[in-house]
Structures are given as C-alpha cells and as structure tokens.
Coordinates of N, CA and C in Angstrom, one line a residue:
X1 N 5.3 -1.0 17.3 CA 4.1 -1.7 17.7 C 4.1 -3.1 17.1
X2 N 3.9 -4.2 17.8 CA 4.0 -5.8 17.5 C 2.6 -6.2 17.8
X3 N 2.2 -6.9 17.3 CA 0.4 -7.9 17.4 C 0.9 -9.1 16.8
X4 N 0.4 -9.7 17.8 CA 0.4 -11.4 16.7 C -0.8 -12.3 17.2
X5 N -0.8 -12.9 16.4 CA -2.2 -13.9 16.5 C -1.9 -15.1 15.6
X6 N -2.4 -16.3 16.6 CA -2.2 -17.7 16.0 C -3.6 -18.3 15.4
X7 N -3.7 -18.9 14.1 CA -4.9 -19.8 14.5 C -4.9 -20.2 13.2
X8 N -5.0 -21.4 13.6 CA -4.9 -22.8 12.4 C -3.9 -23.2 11.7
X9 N -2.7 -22.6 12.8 CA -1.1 -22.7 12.5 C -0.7 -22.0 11.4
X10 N -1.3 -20.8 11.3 CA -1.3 -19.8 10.9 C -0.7 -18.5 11.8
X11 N 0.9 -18.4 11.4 CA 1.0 -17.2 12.6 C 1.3 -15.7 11.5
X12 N 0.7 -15.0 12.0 CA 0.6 -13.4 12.0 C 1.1 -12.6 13.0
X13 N 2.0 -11.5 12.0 CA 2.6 -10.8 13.3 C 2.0 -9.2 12.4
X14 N 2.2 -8.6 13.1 CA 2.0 -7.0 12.4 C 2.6 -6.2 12.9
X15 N 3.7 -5.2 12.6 CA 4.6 -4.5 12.8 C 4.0 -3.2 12.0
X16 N 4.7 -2.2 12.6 CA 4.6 -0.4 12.2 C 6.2 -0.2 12.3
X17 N 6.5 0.1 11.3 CA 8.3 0.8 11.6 C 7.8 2.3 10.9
X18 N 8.7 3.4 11.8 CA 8.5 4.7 11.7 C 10.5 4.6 10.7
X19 N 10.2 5.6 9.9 CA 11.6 6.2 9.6 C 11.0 7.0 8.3
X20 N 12.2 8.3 7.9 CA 12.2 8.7 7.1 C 11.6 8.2 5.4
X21 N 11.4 9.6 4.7 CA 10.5 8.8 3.6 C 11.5 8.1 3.0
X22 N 13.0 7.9 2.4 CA 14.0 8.0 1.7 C 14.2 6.5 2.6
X23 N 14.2 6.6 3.3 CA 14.4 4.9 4.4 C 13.5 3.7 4.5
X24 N 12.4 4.2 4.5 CA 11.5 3.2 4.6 C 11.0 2.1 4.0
X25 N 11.2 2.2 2.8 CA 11.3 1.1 2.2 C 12.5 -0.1 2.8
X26 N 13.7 0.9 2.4 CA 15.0 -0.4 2.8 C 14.3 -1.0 4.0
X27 N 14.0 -0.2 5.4 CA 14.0 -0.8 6.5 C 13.2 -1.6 6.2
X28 N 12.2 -1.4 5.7 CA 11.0 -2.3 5.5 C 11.5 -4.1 4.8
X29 N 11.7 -3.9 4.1 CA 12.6 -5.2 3.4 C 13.7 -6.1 4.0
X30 N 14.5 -4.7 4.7 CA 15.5 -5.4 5.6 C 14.9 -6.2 6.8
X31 N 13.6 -5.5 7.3 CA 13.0 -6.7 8.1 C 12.4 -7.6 7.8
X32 N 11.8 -7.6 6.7 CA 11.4 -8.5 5.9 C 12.2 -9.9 5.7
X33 N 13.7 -9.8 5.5 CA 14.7 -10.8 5.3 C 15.0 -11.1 6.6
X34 N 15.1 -10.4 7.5 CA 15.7 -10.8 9.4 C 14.7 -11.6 9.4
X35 N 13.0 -11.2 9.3 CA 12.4 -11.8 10.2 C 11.8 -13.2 9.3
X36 N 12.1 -13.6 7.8 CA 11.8 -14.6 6.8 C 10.9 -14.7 6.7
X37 N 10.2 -13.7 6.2 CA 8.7 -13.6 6.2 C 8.1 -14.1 4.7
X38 N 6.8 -15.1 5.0 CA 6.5 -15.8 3.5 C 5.5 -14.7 2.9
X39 N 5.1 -13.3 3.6 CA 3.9 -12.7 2.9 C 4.2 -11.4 3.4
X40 N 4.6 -10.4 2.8 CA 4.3 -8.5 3.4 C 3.5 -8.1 2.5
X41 N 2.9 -7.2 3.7 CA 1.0 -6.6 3.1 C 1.8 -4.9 3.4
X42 N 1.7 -4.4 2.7 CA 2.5 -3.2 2.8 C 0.9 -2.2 2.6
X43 N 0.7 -0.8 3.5 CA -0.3 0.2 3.4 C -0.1 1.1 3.2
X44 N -1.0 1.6 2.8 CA -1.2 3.4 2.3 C -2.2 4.0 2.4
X45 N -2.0 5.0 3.4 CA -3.2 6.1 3.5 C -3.6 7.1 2.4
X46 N -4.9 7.3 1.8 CA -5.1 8.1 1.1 C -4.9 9.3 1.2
X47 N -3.9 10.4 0.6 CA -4.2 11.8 1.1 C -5.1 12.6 0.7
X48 N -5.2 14.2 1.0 CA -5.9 14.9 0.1 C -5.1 15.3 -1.1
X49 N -5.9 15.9 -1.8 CA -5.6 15.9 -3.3 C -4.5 17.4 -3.3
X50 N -4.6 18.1 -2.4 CA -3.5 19.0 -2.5 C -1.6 18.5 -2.2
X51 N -2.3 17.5 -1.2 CA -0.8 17.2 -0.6 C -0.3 16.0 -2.0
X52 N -1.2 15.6 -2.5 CA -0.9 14.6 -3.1 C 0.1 15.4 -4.3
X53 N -0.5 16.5 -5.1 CA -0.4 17.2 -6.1 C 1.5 17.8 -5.2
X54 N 1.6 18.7 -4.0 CA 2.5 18.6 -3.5 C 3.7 17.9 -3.3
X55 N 3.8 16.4 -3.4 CA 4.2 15.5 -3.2 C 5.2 14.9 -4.7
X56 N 4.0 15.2 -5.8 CA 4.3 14.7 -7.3 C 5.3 16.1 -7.8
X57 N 5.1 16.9 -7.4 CA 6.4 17.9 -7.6 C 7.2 18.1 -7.0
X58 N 7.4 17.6 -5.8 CA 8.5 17.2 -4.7 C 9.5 16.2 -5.5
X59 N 8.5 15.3 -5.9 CA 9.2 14.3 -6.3 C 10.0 14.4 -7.6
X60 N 9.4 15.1 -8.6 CA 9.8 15.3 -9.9 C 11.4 16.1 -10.1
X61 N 11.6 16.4 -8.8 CA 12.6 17.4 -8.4 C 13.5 16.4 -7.5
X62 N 13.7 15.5 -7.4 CA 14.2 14.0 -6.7 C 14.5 13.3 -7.1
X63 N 13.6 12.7 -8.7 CA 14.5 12.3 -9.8 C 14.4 10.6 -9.7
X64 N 15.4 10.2 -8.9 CA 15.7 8.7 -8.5 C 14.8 8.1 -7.5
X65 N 14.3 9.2 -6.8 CA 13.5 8.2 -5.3 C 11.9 7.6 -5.9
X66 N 12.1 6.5 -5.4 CA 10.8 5.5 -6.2 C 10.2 5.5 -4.5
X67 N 8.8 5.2 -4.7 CA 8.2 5.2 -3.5 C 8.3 3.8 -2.4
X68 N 7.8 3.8 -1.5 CA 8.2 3.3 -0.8 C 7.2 1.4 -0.9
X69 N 5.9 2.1 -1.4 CA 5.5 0.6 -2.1 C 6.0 -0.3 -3.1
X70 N 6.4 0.8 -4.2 CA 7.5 0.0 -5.3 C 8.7 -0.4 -5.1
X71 N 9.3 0.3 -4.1 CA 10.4 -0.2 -3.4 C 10.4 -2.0 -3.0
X72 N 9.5 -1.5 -2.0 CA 9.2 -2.9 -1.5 C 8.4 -4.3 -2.2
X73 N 7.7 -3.8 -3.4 CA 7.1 -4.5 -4.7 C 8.5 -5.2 -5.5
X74 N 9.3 -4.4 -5.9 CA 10.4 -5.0 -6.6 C 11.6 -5.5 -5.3
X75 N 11.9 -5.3 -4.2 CA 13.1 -5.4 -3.5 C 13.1 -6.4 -2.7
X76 N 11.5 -7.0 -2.4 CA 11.2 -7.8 -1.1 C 11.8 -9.0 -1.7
X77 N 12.4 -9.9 -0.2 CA 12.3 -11.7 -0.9 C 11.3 -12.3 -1.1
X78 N 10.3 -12.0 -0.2 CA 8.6 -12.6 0.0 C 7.9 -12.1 -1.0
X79 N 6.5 -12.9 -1.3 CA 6.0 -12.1 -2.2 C 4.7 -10.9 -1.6
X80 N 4.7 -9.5 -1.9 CA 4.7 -8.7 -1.6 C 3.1 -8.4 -1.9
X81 N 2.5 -7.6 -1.5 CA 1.3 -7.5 -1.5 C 0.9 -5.7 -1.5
X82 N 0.9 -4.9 -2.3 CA 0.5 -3.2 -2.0 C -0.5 -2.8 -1.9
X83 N -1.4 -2.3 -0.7 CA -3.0 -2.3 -0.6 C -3.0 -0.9 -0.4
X84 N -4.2 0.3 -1.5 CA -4.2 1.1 -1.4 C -5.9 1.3 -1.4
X85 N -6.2 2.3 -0.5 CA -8.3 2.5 -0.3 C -8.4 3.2 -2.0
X86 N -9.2 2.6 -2.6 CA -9.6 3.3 -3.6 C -10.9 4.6 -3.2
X87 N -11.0 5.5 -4.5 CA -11.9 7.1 -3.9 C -13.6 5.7 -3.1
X88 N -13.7 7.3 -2.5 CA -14.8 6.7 -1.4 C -16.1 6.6 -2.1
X89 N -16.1 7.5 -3.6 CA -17.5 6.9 -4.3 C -17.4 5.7 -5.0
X90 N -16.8 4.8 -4.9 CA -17.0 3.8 -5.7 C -16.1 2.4 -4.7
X91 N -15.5 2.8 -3.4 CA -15.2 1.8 -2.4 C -14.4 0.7 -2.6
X92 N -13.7 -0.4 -2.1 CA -12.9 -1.0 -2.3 C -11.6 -0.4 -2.3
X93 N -10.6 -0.9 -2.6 CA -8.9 -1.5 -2.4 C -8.5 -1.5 -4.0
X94 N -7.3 -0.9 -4.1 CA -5.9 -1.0 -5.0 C -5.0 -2.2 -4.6
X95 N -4.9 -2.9 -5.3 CA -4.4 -4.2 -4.6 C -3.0 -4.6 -5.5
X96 N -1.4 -4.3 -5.7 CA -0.4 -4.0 -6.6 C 0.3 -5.3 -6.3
X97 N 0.6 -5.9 -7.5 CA 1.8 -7.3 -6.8 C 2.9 -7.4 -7.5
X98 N 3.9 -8.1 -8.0 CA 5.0 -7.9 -9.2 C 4.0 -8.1 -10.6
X99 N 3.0 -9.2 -10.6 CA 2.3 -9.2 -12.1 C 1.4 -8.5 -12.2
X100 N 0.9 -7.7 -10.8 CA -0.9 -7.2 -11.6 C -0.5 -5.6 -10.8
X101 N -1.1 -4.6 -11.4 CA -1.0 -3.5 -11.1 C -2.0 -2.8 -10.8
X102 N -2.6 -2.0 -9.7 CA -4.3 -1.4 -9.8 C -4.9 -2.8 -9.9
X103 N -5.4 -3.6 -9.2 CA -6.3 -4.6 -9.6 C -7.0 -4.1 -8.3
X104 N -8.7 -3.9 -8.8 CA -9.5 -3.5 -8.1 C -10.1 -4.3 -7.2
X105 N -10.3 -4.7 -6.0 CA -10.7 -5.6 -5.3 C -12.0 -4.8 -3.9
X106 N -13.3 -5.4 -4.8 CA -14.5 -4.7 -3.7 C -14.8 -5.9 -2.2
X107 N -14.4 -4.8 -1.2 CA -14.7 -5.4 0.1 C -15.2 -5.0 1.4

C-alpha cells in the first residue's frame, strides 16, 4: 500500500511492506536507501500482555535477533524515528531515536 500527499513542498509517501519477522527490518532499510528517504517513522502495535510475555521467551531462545525497530534505529541512513502507543491509562506515544530512548510524548 502507497499514500502520498504534497503540501508546502513537503512530499510524504507511506508505505506498509509485509515480510517475515527475521526480514523486516533489512527490507525496511533496504527501502529506505532505494527510495533516499530524509525521515522513517517506523510503528508498533501494542500487544496483549500474554503474547507479549510469549514473544520474550521466543526470543531469549534466538539469541542474536534484535527487533525490528532497533534494527532499523541503528541500520537506517536517514534519521529514524520509533513510535510506540504507551498503556491506555496514562495515553500518549514511546517516541525512540539513536540519542533518546522511551521519551514520553502526550498527544
């Protein structure tokens, strides 16, 4: 899926690439450099707390695979942007960049 929008010589495009969890970062980066992008806003859905808890011992058993935001935090050319929904009682965004980590941002 592609969207783009112009205005005030400002161009925006927004792309969804589907692939494997082990992939997705590279892909992600690799279009990043095709397409010379000066800004990636990379997202994450919150899950529930089971799958989450599932996921962290999946992983601890995998060893080397770094997730797909840190992937793209340390590997991008552009500078990179990680936006995650913080819990719903207290609202706002996780906002991760190469210098700031968790920086809380209410919106």
């Amino acid at each position: 899926m592609v969207l783009r929008a112009t205005s005030l010589g400002i161009e925006v495009e927004i792309r969804r690439l589907e692939g494997k969890d082990k992939e997705k970062g590279a892909k992600i980066v690799e279009e990043a450099k095709k397409q010379q992008v000066t800004l990636l806003v990379v997202g994450q859905e919150k899950k529930p707390p089971i799958w989450r808890l599932l996921k962290k011992w999946a992983w601890k058993r995998r060893h080397g695979h770094t997730g797909v935001l840190k992937y793209c935090l340390e590997n991008a050319p552009c500078m990179t942007i990680a936006v995650k929904p913080k819990k719903r009682k207290h609202g706002g965004y996780l906002i991760t960049t190469k210098r700031h980590n968790n920086f809380w941002l209410l919106a």
